[in-house]
Tab-separated table of C-alpha atoms in Angstrom:
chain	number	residue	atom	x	y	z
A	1	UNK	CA	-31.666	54.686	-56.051
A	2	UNK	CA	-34.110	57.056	-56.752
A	3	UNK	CA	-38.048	57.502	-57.713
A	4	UNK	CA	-38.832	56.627	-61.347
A	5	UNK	CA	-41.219	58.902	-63.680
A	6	UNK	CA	-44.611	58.609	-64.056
A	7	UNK	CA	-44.212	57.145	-67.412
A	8	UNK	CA	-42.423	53.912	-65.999
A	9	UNK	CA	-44.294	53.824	-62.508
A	10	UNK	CA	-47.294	51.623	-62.014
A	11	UNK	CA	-50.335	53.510	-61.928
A	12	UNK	CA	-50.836	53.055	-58.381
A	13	UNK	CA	-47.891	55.496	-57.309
A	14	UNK	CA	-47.491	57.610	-61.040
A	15	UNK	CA	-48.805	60.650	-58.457
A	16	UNK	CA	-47.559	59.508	-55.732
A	17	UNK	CA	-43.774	58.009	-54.350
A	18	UNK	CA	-42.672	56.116	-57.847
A	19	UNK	CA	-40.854	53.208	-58.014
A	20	UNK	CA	-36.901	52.125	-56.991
A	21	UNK	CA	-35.028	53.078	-60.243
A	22	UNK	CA	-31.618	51.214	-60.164
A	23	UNK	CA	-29.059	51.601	-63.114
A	24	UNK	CA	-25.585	50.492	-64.078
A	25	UNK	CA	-22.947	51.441	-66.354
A	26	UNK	CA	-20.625	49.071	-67.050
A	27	UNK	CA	-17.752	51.636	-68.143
A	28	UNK	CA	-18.076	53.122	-64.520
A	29	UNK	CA	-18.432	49.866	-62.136
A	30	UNK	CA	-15.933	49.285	-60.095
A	31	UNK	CA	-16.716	46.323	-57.940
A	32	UNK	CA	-20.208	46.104	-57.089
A	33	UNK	CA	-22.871	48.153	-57.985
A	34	UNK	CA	-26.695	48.715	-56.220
A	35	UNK	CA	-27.852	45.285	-54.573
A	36	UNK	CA	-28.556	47.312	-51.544
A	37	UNK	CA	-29.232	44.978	-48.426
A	38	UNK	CA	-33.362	44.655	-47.486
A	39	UNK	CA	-35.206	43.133	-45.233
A	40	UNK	CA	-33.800	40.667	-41.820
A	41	UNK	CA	-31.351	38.433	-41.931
A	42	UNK	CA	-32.403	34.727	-42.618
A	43	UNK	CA	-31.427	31.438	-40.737
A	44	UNK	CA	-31.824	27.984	-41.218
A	45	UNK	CA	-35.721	26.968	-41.351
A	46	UNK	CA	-36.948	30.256	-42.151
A	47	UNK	CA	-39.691	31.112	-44.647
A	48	UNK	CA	-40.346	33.592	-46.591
A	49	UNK	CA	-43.083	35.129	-49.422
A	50	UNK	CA	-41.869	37.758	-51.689
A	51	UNK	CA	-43.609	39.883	-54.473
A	52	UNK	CA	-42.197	42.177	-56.351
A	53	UNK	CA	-42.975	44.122	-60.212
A	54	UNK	CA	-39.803	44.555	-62.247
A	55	UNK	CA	-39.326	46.936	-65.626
A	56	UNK	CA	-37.131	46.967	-67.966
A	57	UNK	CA	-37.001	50.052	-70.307
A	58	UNK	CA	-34.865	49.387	-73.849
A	59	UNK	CA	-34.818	53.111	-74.692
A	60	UNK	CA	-30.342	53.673	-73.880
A	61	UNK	CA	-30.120	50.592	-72.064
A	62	UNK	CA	-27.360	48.561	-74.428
A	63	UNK	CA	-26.543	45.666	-71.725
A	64	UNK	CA	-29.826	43.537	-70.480
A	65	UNK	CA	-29.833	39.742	-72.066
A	66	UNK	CA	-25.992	39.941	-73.045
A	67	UNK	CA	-23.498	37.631	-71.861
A	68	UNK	CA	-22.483	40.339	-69.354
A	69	UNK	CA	-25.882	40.812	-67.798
A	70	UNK	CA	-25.749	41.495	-64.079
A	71	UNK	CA	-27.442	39.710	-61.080
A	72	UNK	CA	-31.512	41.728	-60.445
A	73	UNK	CA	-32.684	39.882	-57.161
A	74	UNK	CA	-30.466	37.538	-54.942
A	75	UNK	CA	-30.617	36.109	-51.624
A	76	UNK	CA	-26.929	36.005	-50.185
A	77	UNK	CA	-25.661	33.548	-48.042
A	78	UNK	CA	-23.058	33.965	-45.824
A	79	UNK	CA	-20.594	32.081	-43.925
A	80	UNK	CA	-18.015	32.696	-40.640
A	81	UNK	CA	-15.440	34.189	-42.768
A	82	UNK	CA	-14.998	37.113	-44.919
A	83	UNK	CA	-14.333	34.952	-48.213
A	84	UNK	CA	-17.320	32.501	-47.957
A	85	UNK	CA	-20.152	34.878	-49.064
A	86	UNK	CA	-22.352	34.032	-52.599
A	87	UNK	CA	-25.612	34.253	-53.879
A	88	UNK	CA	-27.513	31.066	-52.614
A	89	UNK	CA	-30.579	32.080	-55.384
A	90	UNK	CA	-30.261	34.943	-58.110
A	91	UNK	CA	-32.165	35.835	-61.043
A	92	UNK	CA	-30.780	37.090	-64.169
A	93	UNK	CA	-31.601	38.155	-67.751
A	94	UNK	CA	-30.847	35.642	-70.404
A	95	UNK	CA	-30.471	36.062	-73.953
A	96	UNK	CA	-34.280	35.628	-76.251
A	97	UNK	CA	-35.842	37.386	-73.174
A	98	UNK	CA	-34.987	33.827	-71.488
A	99	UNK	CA	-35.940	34.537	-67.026
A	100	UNK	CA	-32.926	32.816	-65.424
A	101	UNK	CA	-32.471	31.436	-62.159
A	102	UNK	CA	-29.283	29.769	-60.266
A	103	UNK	CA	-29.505	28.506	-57.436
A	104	UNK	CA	-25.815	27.194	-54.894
A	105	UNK	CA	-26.712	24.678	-52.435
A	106	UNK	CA	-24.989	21.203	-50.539
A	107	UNK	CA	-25.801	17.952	-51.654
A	108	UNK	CA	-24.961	15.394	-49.531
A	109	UNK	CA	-21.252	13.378	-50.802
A	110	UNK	CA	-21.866	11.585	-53.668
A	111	UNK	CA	-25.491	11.869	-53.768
A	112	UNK	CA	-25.416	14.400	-56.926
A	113	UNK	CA	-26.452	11.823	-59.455
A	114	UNK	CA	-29.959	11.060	-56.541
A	115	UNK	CA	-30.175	14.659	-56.819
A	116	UNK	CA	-30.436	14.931	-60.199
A	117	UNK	CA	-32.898	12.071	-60.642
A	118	UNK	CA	-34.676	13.365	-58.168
A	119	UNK	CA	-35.303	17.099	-59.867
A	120	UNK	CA	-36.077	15.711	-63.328
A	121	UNK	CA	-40.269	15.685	-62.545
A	122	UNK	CA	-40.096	19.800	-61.284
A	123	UNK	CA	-37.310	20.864	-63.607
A	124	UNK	CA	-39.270	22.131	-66.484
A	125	UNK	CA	-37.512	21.542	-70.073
A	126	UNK	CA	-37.486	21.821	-73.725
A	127	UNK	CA	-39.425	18.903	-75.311
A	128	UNK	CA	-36.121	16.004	-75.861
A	129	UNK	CA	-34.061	18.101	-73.090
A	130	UNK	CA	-32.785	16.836	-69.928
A	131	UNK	CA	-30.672	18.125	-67.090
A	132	UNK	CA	-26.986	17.418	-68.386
A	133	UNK	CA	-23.954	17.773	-66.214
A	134	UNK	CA	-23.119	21.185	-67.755
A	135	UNK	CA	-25.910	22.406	-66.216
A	136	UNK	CA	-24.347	21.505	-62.679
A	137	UNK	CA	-21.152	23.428	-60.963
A	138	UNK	CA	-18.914	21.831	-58.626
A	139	UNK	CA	-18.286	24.764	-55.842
A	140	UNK	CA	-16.481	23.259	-53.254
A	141	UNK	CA	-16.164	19.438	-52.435
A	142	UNK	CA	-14.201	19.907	-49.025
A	143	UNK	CA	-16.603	19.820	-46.353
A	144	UNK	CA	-19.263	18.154	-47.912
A	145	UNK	CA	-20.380	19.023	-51.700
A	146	UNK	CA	-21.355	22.428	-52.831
A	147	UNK	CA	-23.019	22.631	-56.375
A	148	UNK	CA	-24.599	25.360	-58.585
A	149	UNK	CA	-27.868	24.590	-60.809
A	150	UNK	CA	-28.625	27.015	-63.295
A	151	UNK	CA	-31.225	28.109	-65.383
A	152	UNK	CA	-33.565	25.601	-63.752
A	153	UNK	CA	-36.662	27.591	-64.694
A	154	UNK	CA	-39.256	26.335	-67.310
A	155	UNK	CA	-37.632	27.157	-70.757
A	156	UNK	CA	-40.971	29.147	-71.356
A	157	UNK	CA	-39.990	31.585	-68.705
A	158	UNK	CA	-39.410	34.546	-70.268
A	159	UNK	CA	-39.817	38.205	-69.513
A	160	UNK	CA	-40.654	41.456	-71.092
A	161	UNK	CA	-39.133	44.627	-72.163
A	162	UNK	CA	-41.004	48.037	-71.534
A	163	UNK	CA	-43.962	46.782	-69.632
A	164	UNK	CA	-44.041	45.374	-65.907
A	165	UNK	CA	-43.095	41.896	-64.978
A	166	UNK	CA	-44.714	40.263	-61.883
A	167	UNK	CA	-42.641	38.398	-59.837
A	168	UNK	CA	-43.745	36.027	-56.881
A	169	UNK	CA	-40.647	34.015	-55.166
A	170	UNK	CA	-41.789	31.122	-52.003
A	171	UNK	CA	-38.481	30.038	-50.697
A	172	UNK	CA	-37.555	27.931	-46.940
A	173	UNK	CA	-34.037	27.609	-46.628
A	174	UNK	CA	-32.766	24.706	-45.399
A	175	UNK	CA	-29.546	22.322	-46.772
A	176	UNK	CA	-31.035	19.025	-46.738
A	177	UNK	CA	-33.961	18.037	-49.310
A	178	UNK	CA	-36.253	17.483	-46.141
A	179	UNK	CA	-35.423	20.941	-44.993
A	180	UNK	CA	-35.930	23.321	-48.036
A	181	UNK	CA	-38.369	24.283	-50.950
A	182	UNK	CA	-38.240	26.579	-53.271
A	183	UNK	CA	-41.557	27.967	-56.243
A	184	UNK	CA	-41.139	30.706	-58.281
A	185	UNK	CA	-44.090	32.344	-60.106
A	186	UNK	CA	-43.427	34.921	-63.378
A	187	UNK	CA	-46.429	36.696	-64.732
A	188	UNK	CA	-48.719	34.778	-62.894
A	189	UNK	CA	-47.321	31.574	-64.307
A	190	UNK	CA	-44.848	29.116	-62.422
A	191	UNK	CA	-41.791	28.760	-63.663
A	192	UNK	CA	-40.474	27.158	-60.923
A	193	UNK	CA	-41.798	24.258	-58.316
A	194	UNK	CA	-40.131	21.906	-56.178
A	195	UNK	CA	-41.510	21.065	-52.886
A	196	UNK	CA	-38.808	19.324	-51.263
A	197	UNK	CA	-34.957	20.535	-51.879
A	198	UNK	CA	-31.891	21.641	-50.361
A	199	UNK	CA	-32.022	25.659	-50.823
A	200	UNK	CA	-28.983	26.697	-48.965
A	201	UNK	CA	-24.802	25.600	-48.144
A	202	UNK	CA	-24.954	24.470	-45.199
A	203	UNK	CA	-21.915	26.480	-44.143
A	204	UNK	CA	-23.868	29.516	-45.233
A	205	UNK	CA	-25.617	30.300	-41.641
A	206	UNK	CA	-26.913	33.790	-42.202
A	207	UNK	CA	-28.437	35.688	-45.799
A	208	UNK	CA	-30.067	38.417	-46.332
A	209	UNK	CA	-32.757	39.526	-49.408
A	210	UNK	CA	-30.542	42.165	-51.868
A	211	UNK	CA	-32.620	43.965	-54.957
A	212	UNK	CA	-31.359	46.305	-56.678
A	213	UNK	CA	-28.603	45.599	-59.986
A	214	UNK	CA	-25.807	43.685	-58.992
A	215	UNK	CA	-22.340	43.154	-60.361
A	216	UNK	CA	-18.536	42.962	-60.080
A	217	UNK	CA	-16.127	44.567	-62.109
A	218	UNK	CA	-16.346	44.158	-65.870
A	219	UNK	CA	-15.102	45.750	-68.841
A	220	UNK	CA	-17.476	47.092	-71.257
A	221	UNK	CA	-19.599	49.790	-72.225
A	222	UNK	CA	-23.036	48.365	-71.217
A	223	UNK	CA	-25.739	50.209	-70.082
A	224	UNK	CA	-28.757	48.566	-67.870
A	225	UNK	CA	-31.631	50.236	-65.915
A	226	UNK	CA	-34.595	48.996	-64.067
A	227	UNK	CA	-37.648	50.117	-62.330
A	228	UNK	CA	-38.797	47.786	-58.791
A	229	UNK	CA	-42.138	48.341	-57.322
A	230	UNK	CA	-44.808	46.926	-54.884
A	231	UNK	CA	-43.002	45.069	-52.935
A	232	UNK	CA	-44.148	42.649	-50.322
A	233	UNK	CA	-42.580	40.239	-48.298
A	234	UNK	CA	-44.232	37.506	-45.866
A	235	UNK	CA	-42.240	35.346	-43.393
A	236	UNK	CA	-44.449	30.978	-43.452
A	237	UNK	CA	-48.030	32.767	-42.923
A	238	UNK	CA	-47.937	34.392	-46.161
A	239	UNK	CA	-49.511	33.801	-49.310
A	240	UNK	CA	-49.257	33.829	-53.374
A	241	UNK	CA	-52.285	35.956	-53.047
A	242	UNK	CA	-50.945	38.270	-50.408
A	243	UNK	CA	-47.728	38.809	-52.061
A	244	UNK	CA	-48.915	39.012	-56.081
A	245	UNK	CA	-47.395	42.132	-57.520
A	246	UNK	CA	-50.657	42.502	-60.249
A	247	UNK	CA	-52.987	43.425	-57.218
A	248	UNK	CA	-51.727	46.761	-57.628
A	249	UNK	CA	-52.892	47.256	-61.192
């Protein structure tokens, strides 16, 4: 990490500290890159506000919106053993400047197809669209079920290159639908709102907040770099207000 110029900064610290700067290049990853641990680690039934600004320059930077774009925010879950450790929410960037968000949680045994039904009015989709099965990933069915939903986010959900991107996340974890919720707000708008939904594995005890650019090892020659800045974070007394990013404009 280091401090970002004035050019890229947000004009509340251009004379002052400067943002994070985080970059990547793929040609000289090995395992993973930035993702630096932040903030206390999180347990069933906790809740947190976060707000956060996010650039993305395209001056040199070959890699953002590819097929091998790497992970920008995550919370990590982890579980009692070394190998049962993933990202329980992550955002990346999509191709067409498309925001998307995954999300690995447990569904109760053979209540996927409830869960589904259940998502359709808060998942936000194209006009015709629908959740489909391809959207879902089984993870682990031992246990109880484990699945992945991605790119959940309204379809409209898109960021920005070369200017700042505002980025308010309100998130419980919990591994029943009683237990969790989850709203995500880009730009002021939200992309993402349901009230009531398993957030978590429930074998995944702890997790922690990670920013920063995250990735394992991949071939290529891609280039990414990113600027983070006023950040704020809230534990169940917080508010969109007290976390929103464009305060600092």
């Amino acid at each position: 990490q280091s401090t970002c110029t004035a050019s890229a900064a947000k004009a509340r610290v251009e004379t002052s500290l400067g943002a994070n700067r985080y970059e990547l290049t793929r040609s000289e990853t090995v395992g993973a890159a930035g993702g630096t641990p932040n903030g206390e680690g999180l347990t069933y039934g906790d809740e947190r506000w976060f707000g956060y600004s996010v650039y993305f320059p395209t001056a040199g930077n070959t890699g953002w919106g590819t097929s091998n774009t790497p992970i920008i925010f995550q919370i990590f879950g982890k579980g009692s053993d070394a190998d049962s450790a993933s990202p329980i929410l992550h955002f990346q960037l999509g191709k067409n400047g498309i925001f998307e968000v995954e999300a690995e949680f447990s569904v109760e045994p053979g209540d996927l197809t409830s869960a589904q039904d259940y998502l359709q009015p808060y998942v936000r989709k194209p006009t015709g669209g629908s959740i489909t099965p391809a959207e879902w990933s089984a993870i682990k069915t031992s246990g109880g079920a484990k699945y992945g939903l991605k790119n959940f986010a309204s379809p409209t959900a898109a960021y920005t290159r070369d200017t700042w991107n505002d980025v308010v996340v309100h998130w419980k974890k919990g591994y029943t639908k009683a237990t969790g919720l989850i709203e995500i707000w880009l730009n002021g708008v939200q992309i993402v709102d349901i009230p009531a939904f398993p957030t978590t594995r429930n074998d995944f005890p702890e997790s922690f907040l990670k920013t920063g650019i995250y990735s394992g090892p991949k071939t290529g020659t891609e280039k990414y770099t990113m600027y983070v800045d006023s950040w704020r974070a809230y534990d169940e007394n917080g508010t969109y207000e007290a976390v929103d990013p464009a305060q600092d404009d």
